[in-house]
């Protein structure tokens, strides 16, 4: 199988060599085909994902899987002509009248290793940006979502040649071989632990990587926050896909004097948004479900106060001790720890004492506090008075920092991520560069402020 992977890569690289700079119309047409594939097979996509998860809301699939891809392709096709244009770079006055420009150039072949939690959109979102930049793409979807992976592998050849886009199915051994291929860029979305292994494999080939790794994204609820609005947003973010979202709020920090009021507001939000299991989502495997429930059981066994209305809704875990597994690892399930602190300064210190998260949610309208949070914390994204929806803004970069990831994509940021920004220097016929060539003249060096 490794030889087959190498053959596919060589075929794509050869095609890229034959057409090293796809035209605007070619790129836009590829994006249109990708959107058409998603739009025309919505029912098949929903069925495949629901089969993989056992149960998943069709509405959430349309929102997070189908609409996300269609919106991203529309945005990219609309703005691509502008992104592709070379743009001027500032020229030091000493080198006038020479000119400098920056010209985006395709990298070649981009590899995408996608996760199981959003098996359609997270496979194709990097491909959208890679296509926009003029690259060909190889996708290795997660083996934990076999039905969606099989559908992707079935549909792609109906819309693309292997030289444009191909899908490679398989388990961990195939994933390991895939990550070791000499791509021109490799995108991995998944856990921090596996991300380290992917980065090590890519490093052997000097392959640049974009790692989207998740982590524990906190929500800070300030004293001026509207608790009902904050609670509704937090439960929306935690309830989506049963908490199996890399940017789901992982835990909530609130001042002690507001803890009980926030618990009540969160309980009301759960009752309003998740009154039954009608819109609930299952887990992609029994192991994932058992882990999710084990985290809650461990907290209960350690004497934590638990508010749990059933498997279909987030479970509130009040003031868990820091040695519990749900406080040491990304939860990726329905447990939602609430942690009381003395002040907002303590909340900020709590966040800063841990690895930088993929997202930091803050509920406050206080401009001074918003500025403090911008300056005093570090995270992939900083979101005020909402959860998750920043991911739906195509013009915002999406990516982590530190243990939550490396690099960012989406929109123009993805286009540039998968491009080589080539520096170009144009010397003028009236060049004065001969003045700074040997033999050097002291008076001229002094005039030019050199040395």
mmCIF file of N, CA, C and O in Angstrom, residues 218-279:
data_model
loop_
_atom_site.group_PDB
_atom_site.id
_atom_site.type_symbol
_atom_site.label_atom_id
_atom_site.label_comp_id
_atom_site.label_asym_id
_atom_site.label_seq_id
_atom_site.Cartn_x
_atom_site.Cartn_y
_atom_site.Cartn_z
ATOM 1 N N UNK A 218 -11.397 27.121 27.464
ATOM 2 C CA UNK A 218 -12.167 27.598 28.607
ATOM 3 C C UNK A 218 -13.206 28.649 28.221
ATOM 4 O O UNK A 218 -13.095 29.316 27.188
ATOM 5 N N UNK A 219 -14.197 28.798 29.079
ATOM 6 C CA UNK A 219 -15.153 29.900 28.996
ATOM 7 C C UNK A 219 -15.088 30.666 30.312
ATOM 8 O O UNK A 219 -15.194 30.064 31.383
ATOM 9 N N UNK A 220 -14.883 31.972 30.224
ATOM 10 C CA UNK A 220 -14.851 32.831 31.401
ATOM 11 C C UNK A 220 -16.138 33.648 31.437
ATOM 12 O O UNK A 220 -16.462 34.344 30.470
ATOM 13 N N UNK A 221 -16.868 33.554 32.535
ATOM 14 C CA UNK A 221 -18.102 34.320 32.698
ATOM 15 C C UNK A 221 -17.838 35.427 33.705
ATOM 16 O O UNK A 221 -17.636 35.167 34.899
ATOM 17 N N UNK A 222 -17.804 36.665 33.227
ATOM 18 C CA UNK A 222 -17.503 37.814 34.086
ATOM 19 C C UNK A 222 -18.730 38.258 34.865
ATOM 20 O O UNK A 222 -19.864 37.859 34.567
ATOM 21 N N UNK A 223 -18.511 39.102 35.842
ATOM 22 C CA UNK A 223 -19.601 39.525 36.733
ATOM 23 C C UNK A 223 -20.658 40.355 36.015
ATOM 24 O O UNK A 223 -21.815 40.419 36.453
ATOM 25 N N UNK A 224 -20.276 41.026 34.905
ATOM 26 C CA UNK A 224 -21.247 41.861 34.188
ATOM 27 C C UNK A 224 -22.012 41.091 33.122
ATOM 28 O O UNK A 224 -22.866 41.650 32.438
ATOM 29 N N UNK A 225 -21.706 39.797 32.958
ATOM 30 C CA UNK A 225 -22.329 39.009 31.888
ATOM 31 C C UNK A 225 -23.807 38.789 32.148
ATOM 32 O O UNK A 225 -24.245 38.652 33.295
ATOM 33 N N UNK A 226 -24.571 38.753 31.071
ATOM 34 C CA UNK A 226 -25.964 38.312 31.135
ATOM 35 C C UNK A 226 -25.934 36.793 31.238
ATOM 36 O O UNK A 226 -25.608 36.099 30.273
ATOM 37 N N UNK A 227 -26.264 36.265 32.412
ATOM 38 C CA UNK A 227 -26.054 34.835 32.664
ATOM 39 C C UNK A 227 -26.903 33.941 31.774
ATOM 40 O O UNK A 227 -26.454 32.875 31.340
ATOM 41 N N UNK A 228 -28.117 34.351 31.486
ATOM 42 C CA UNK A 228 -28.971 33.520 30.636
ATOM 43 C C UNK A 228 -28.426 33.451 29.215
ATOM 44 O O UNK A 228 -28.412 32.380 28.588
ATOM 45 N N UNK A 229 -27.968 34.580 28.696
ATOM 46 C CA UNK A 229 -27.387 34.584 27.353
ATOM 47 C C UNK A 229 -26.079 33.787 27.323
ATOM 48 O O UNK A 229 -25.818 33.026 26.386
ATOM 49 N N UNK A 230 -25.254 33.971 28.346
ATOM 50 C CA UNK A 230 -23.999 33.229 28.415
ATOM 51 C C UNK A 230 -24.265 31.735 28.502
ATOM 52 O O UNK A 230 -23.634 30.924 27.808
ATOM 53 N N UNK A 231 -25.214 31.357 29.349
ATOM 54 C CA UNK A 231 -25.531 29.940 29.519
ATOM 55 C C UNK A 231 -26.059 29.323 28.226
ATOM 56 O O UNK A 231 -25.684 28.198 27.861
ATOM 57 N N UNK A 232 -26.915 30.062 27.515
ATOM 58 C CA UNK A 232 -27.466 29.547 26.258
ATOM 59 C C UNK A 232 -26.360 29.299 25.241
ATOM 60 O O UNK A 232 -26.360 28.285 24.528
ATOM 61 N N UNK A 233 -25.403 30.205 25.185
ATOM 62 C CA UNK A 233 -24.292 30.042 24.250
ATOM 63 C C UNK A 233 -23.389 28.882 24.649
ATOM 64 O O UNK A 233 -22.948 28.097 23.799
ATOM 65 N N UNK A 234 -23.099 28.765 25.939
ATOM 66 C CA UNK A 234 -22.218 27.692 26.411
ATOM 67 C C UNK A 234 -22.843 26.323 26.153
ATOM 68 O O UNK A 234 -22.170 25.387 25.688
ATOM 69 N N UNK A 235 -24.129 26.189 26.431
ATOM 70 C CA UNK A 235 -24.800 24.902 26.214
ATOM 71 C C UNK A 235 -24.911 24.591 24.728
ATOM 72 O O UNK A 235 -24.782 23.433 24.315
ATOM 73 N N UNK A 236 -25.106 25.618 23.910
ATOM 74 C CA UNK A 236 -25.091 25.394 22.458
ATOM 75 C C UNK A 236 -23.736 24.837 22.031
ATOM 76 O O UNK A 236 -23.651 23.851 21.289
ATOM 77 N N UNK A 237 -22.643 25.463 22.498
ATOM 78 C CA UNK A 237 -21.312 25.023 22.117
ATOM 79 C C UNK A 237 -20.968 23.647 22.642
ATOM 80 O O UNK A 237 -20.308 22.850 21.964
ATOM 81 N N UNK A 238 -21.412 23.359 23.867
ATOM 82 C CA UNK A 238 -21.119 22.056 24.472
ATOM 83 C C UNK A 238 -22.039 20.968 23.935
ATOM 84 O O UNK A 238 -21.636 19.799 23.807
ATOM 85 N N UNK A 239 -23.273 21.331 23.615
ATOM 86 C CA UNK A 239 -24.240 20.335 23.162
ATOM 87 C C UNK A 239 -24.042 19.912 21.726
ATOM 88 O O UNK A 239 -24.408 18.791 21.348
ATOM 89 N N UNK A 240 -23.478 20.784 20.906
ATOM 90 C CA UNK A 240 -23.257 20.447 19.497
ATOM 91 C C UNK A 240 -22.395 19.188 19.383
ATOM 92 O O UNK A 240 -21.315 19.097 19.967
ATOM 93 N N UNK A 241 -22.918 18.205 18.658
ATOM 94 C CA UNK A 241 -22.186 16.957 18.415
ATOM 95 C C UNK A 241 -21.763 16.273 19.713
ATOM 96 O O UNK A 241 -20.715 15.636 19.792
ATOM 97 N N UNK A 242 -22.612 16.432 20.748
ATOM 98 C CA UNK A 242 -22.367 15.790 22.046
ATOM 99 C C UNK A 242 -21.018 16.170 22.650
ATOM 100 O O UNK A 242 -20.379 15.371 23.333
ATOM 101 N N UNK A 243 -20.589 17.405 22.383
ATOM 102 C CA UNK A 243 -19.313 17.863 22.922
ATOM 103 C C UNK A 243 -18.106 17.396 22.148
ATOM 104 O O UNK A 243 -16.969 17.712 22.522
ATOM 105 N N UNK A 244 -18.315 16.661 21.060
ATOM 106 C CA UNK A 244 -17.204 16.118 20.270
ATOM 107 C C UNK A 244 -16.760 17.132 19.211
ATOM 108 O O UNK A 244 -16.812 16.881 18.015
ATOM 109 N N UNK A 245 -16.351 18.287 19.715
ATOM 110 C CA UNK A 245 -15.938 19.405 18.864
ATOM 111 C C UNK A 245 -14.651 19.975 19.438
ATOM 112 O O UNK A 245 -14.579 20.255 20.645
ATOM 113 N N UNK A 246 -13.655 20.189 18.593
ATOM 114 C CA UNK A 246 -12.353 20.633 19.104
ATOM 115 C C UNK A 246 -12.417 22.015 19.735
ATOM 116 O O UNK A 246 -11.580 22.353 20.568
ATOM 117 N N UNK A 247 -13.407 22.828 19.360
ATOM 118 C CA UNK A 247 -13.545 24.165 19.935
ATOM 119 C C UNK A 247 -14.720 24.254 20.902
ATOM 120 O O UNK A 247 -15.150 25.342 21.266
ATOM 121 N N UNK A 248 -15.243 23.113 21.348
ATOM 122 C CA UNK A 248 -16.310 23.137 22.353
ATOM 123 C C UNK A 248 -15.780 23.716 23.657
ATOM 124 O O UNK A 248 -14.614 23.487 24.013
ATOM 125 N N UNK A 249 -16.590 24.487 24.386
ATOM 126 C CA UNK A 249 -16.139 24.927 25.715
ATOM 127 C C UNK A 249 -15.872 23.716 26.592
ATOM 128 O O UNK A 249 -16.754 22.878 26.800
ATOM 129 N N UNK A 250 -14.657 23.617 27.109
ATOM 130 C CA UNK A 250 -14.236 22.441 27.861
ATOM 131 C C UNK A 250 -14.530 22.591 29.354
ATOM 132 O O UNK A 250 -14.832 21.614 30.034
ATOM 133 N N UNK A 251 -14.414 23.811 29.867
ATOM 134 C CA UNK A 251 -14.754 24.086 31.254
ATOM 135 C C UNK A 251 -15.108 25.562 31.385
ATOM 136 O O UNK A 251 -14.796 26.368 30.500
ATOM 137 N N UNK A 252 -15.777 25.904 32.477
ATOM 138 C CA UNK A 252 -16.267 27.268 32.694
ATOM 139 C C UNK A 252 -15.697 27.816 33.992
ATOM 140 O O UNK A 252 -15.719 27.137 35.021
ATOM 141 N N UNK A 253 -15.180 29.029 33.932
ATOM 142 C CA UNK A 253 -14.679 29.736 35.108
ATOM 143 C C UNK A 253 -15.625 30.870 35.448
ATOM 144 O O UNK A 253 -15.995 31.670 34.579
ATOM 145 N N UNK A 254 -16.028 30.950 36.714
ATOM 146 C CA UNK A 254 -16.964 31.983 37.146
ATOM 147 C C UNK A 254 -16.641 32.376 38.580
ATOM 148 O O UNK A 254 -16.168 31.545 39.373
ATOM 149 N N UNK A 255 -16.861 33.633 38.902
ATOM 150 C CA UNK A 255 -16.635 34.084 40.275
ATOM 151 C C UNK A 255 -17.577 33.348 41.229
ATOM 152 O O UNK A 255 -18.739 33.096 40.901
ATOM 153 N N UNK A 256 -17.069 33.013 42.394
ATOM 154 C CA UNK A 256 -17.806 32.190 43.360
ATOM 155 C C UNK A 256 -19.192 32.742 43.665
ATOM 156 O O UNK A 256 -20.169 31.987 43.771
ATOM 157 N N UNK A 257 -19.310 34.071 43.772
ATOM 158 C CA UNK A 257 -20.600 34.675 44.147
ATOM 159 C C UNK A 257 -21.659 34.503 43.057
ATOM 160 O O UNK A 257 -22.846 34.679 43.319
ATOM 161 N N UNK A 258 -21.221 34.161 41.835
ATOM 162 C CA UNK A 258 -22.187 33.970 40.746
ATOM 163 C C UNK A 258 -22.359 32.502 40.356
ATOM 164 O O UNK A 258 -23.092 32.204 39.416
ATOM 165 N N UNK A 259 -21.706 31.602 41.080
ATOM 166 C CA UNK A 259 -21.724 30.192 40.689
ATOM 167 C C UNK A 259 -23.131 29.614 40.673
ATOM 168 O O UNK A 259 -23.560 29.016 39.687
ATOM 169 N N UNK A 260 -23.870 29.777 41.750
ATOM 170 C CA UNK A 260 -25.201 29.165 41.827
ATOM 171 C C UNK A 260 -26.141 29.761 40.791
ATOM 172 O O UNK A 260 -26.951 29.044 40.189
ATOM 173 N N UNK A 261 -26.045 31.064 40.559
ATOM 174 C CA UNK A 261 -26.901 31.693 39.548
ATOM 175 C C UNK A 261 -26.568 31.151 38.153
ATOM 176 O O UNK A 261 -27.466 30.930 37.324
ATOM 177 N N UNK A 262 -25.281 30.920 37.899
ATOM 178 C CA UNK A 262 -24.898 30.378 36.599
ATOM 179 C C UNK A 262 -25.369 28.933 36.456
ATOM 180 O O UNK A 262 -25.822 28.530 35.375
ATOM 181 N N UNK A 263 -25.288 28.159 37.525
ATOM 182 C CA UNK A 263 -25.785 26.775 37.478
ATOM 183 C C UNK A 263 -27.258 26.756 37.097
ATOM 184 O O UNK A 263 -27.699 25.962 36.254
ATOM 185 N N UNK A 264 -28.016 27.641 37.696
ATOM 186 C CA UNK A 264 -29.446 27.705 37.384
ATOM 187 C C UNK A 264 -29.667 28.114 35.932
ATOM 188 O O UNK A 264 -30.530 27.550 35.239
ATOM 189 N N UNK A 265 -28.892 29.077 35.457
ATOM 190 C CA UNK A 265 -29.036 29.526 34.071
ATOM 191 C C UNK A 265 -28.650 28.411 33.095
ATOM 192 O O UNK A 265 -29.317 28.206 32.068
ATOM 193 N N UNK A 266 -27.600 27.681 33.403
ATOM 194 C CA UNK A 266 -27.186 26.561 32.548
ATOM 195 C C UNK A 266 -28.231 25.461 32.554
ATOM 196 O O UNK A 266 -28.515 24.850 31.509
ATOM 197 N N UNK A 267 -28.823 25.200 33.699
ATOM 198 C CA UNK A 267 -29.873 24.173 33.798
ATOM 199 C C UNK A 267 -31.078 24.563 32.950
ATOM 200 O O UNK A 267 -31.681 23.714 32.278
ATOM 201 N N UNK A 268 -31.434 25.855 32.966
ATOM 202 C CA UNK A 268 -32.548 26.311 32.130
ATOM 203 C C UNK A 268 -32.200 26.170 30.648
ATOM 204 O O UNK A 268 -33.049 25.764 29.834
ATOM 205 N N UNK A 269 -30.962 26.490 30.305
ATOM 206 C CA UNK A 269 -30.545 26.373 28.904
ATOM 207 C C UNK A 269 -30.576 24.920 28.433
ATOM 208 O O UNK A 269 -30.977 24.634 27.300
ATOM 209 N N UNK A 270 -30.157 24.004 29.292
ATOM 210 C CA UNK A 270 -30.215 22.578 28.951
ATOM 211 C C UNK A 270 -31.662 22.147 28.734
ATOM 212 O O UNK A 270 -31.972 21.432 27.767
ATOM 213 N N UNK A 271 -32.549 22.589 29.597
ATOM 214 C CA UNK A 271 -33.964 22.224 29.474
ATOM 215 C C UNK A 271 -34.560 22.766 28.183
ATOM 216 O O UNK A 271 -35.382 22.102 27.533
ATOM 217 N N UNK A 272 -34.132 23.975 27.779
ATOM 218 C CA UNK A 272 -34.672 24.582 26.562
ATOM 219 C C UNK A 272 -34.088 23.960 25.303
ATOM 220 O O UNK A 272 -34.814 23.695 24.339
ATOM 221 N N UNK A 273 -32.776 23.707 25.302
ATOM 222 C CA UNK A 273 -32.116 23.239 24.090
ATOM 223 C C UNK A 273 -32.079 21.726 23.952
ATOM 224 O O UNK A 273 -32.079 21.203 22.828
ATOM 225 N N UNK A 274 -32.024 21.018 25.069
ATOM 226 C CA UNK A 274 -31.881 19.569 25.043
ATOM 227 C C UNK A 274 -32.934 18.902 25.927
ATOM 228 O O UNK A 274 -32.611 18.168 26.868
ATOM 229 N N UNK A 275 -34.223 19.155 25.643
ATOM 230 C CA UNK A 275 -35.260 18.580 26.500
ATOM 231 C C UNK A 275 -35.410 17.074 26.358
ATOM 232 O O UNK A 275 -35.961 16.409 27.230
ATOM 233 N N UNK A 276 -34.948 16.536 25.240
ATOM 234 C CA UNK A 276 -35.038 15.095 25.001
ATOM 235 C C UNK A 276 -33.883 14.686 24.113
ATOM 236 O O UNK A 276 -33.019 15.499 23.767
ATOM 237 N N UNK A 277 -33.878 13.430 23.718
ATOM 238 C CA UNK A 277 -32.787 12.943 22.873
ATOM 239 C C UNK A 277 -33.101 13.066 21.384
ATOM 240 O O UNK A 277 -32.406 12.503 20.551
ATOM 241 N N UNK A 278 -34.124 13.870 21.041
ATOM 242 C CA UNK A 278 -34.536 14.007 19.642
ATOM 243 C C UNK A 278 -33.414 14.531 18.759
ATOM 244 O O UNK A 278 -33.217 14.063 17.644
ATOM 245 N N UNK A 279 -32.681 15.550 19.241
ATOM 246 C CA UNK A 279 -31.606 16.151 18.464
ATOM 247 C C UNK A 279 -30.226 15.747 18.987
ATOM 248 O O UNK A 279 -29.234 16.439 18.744
#
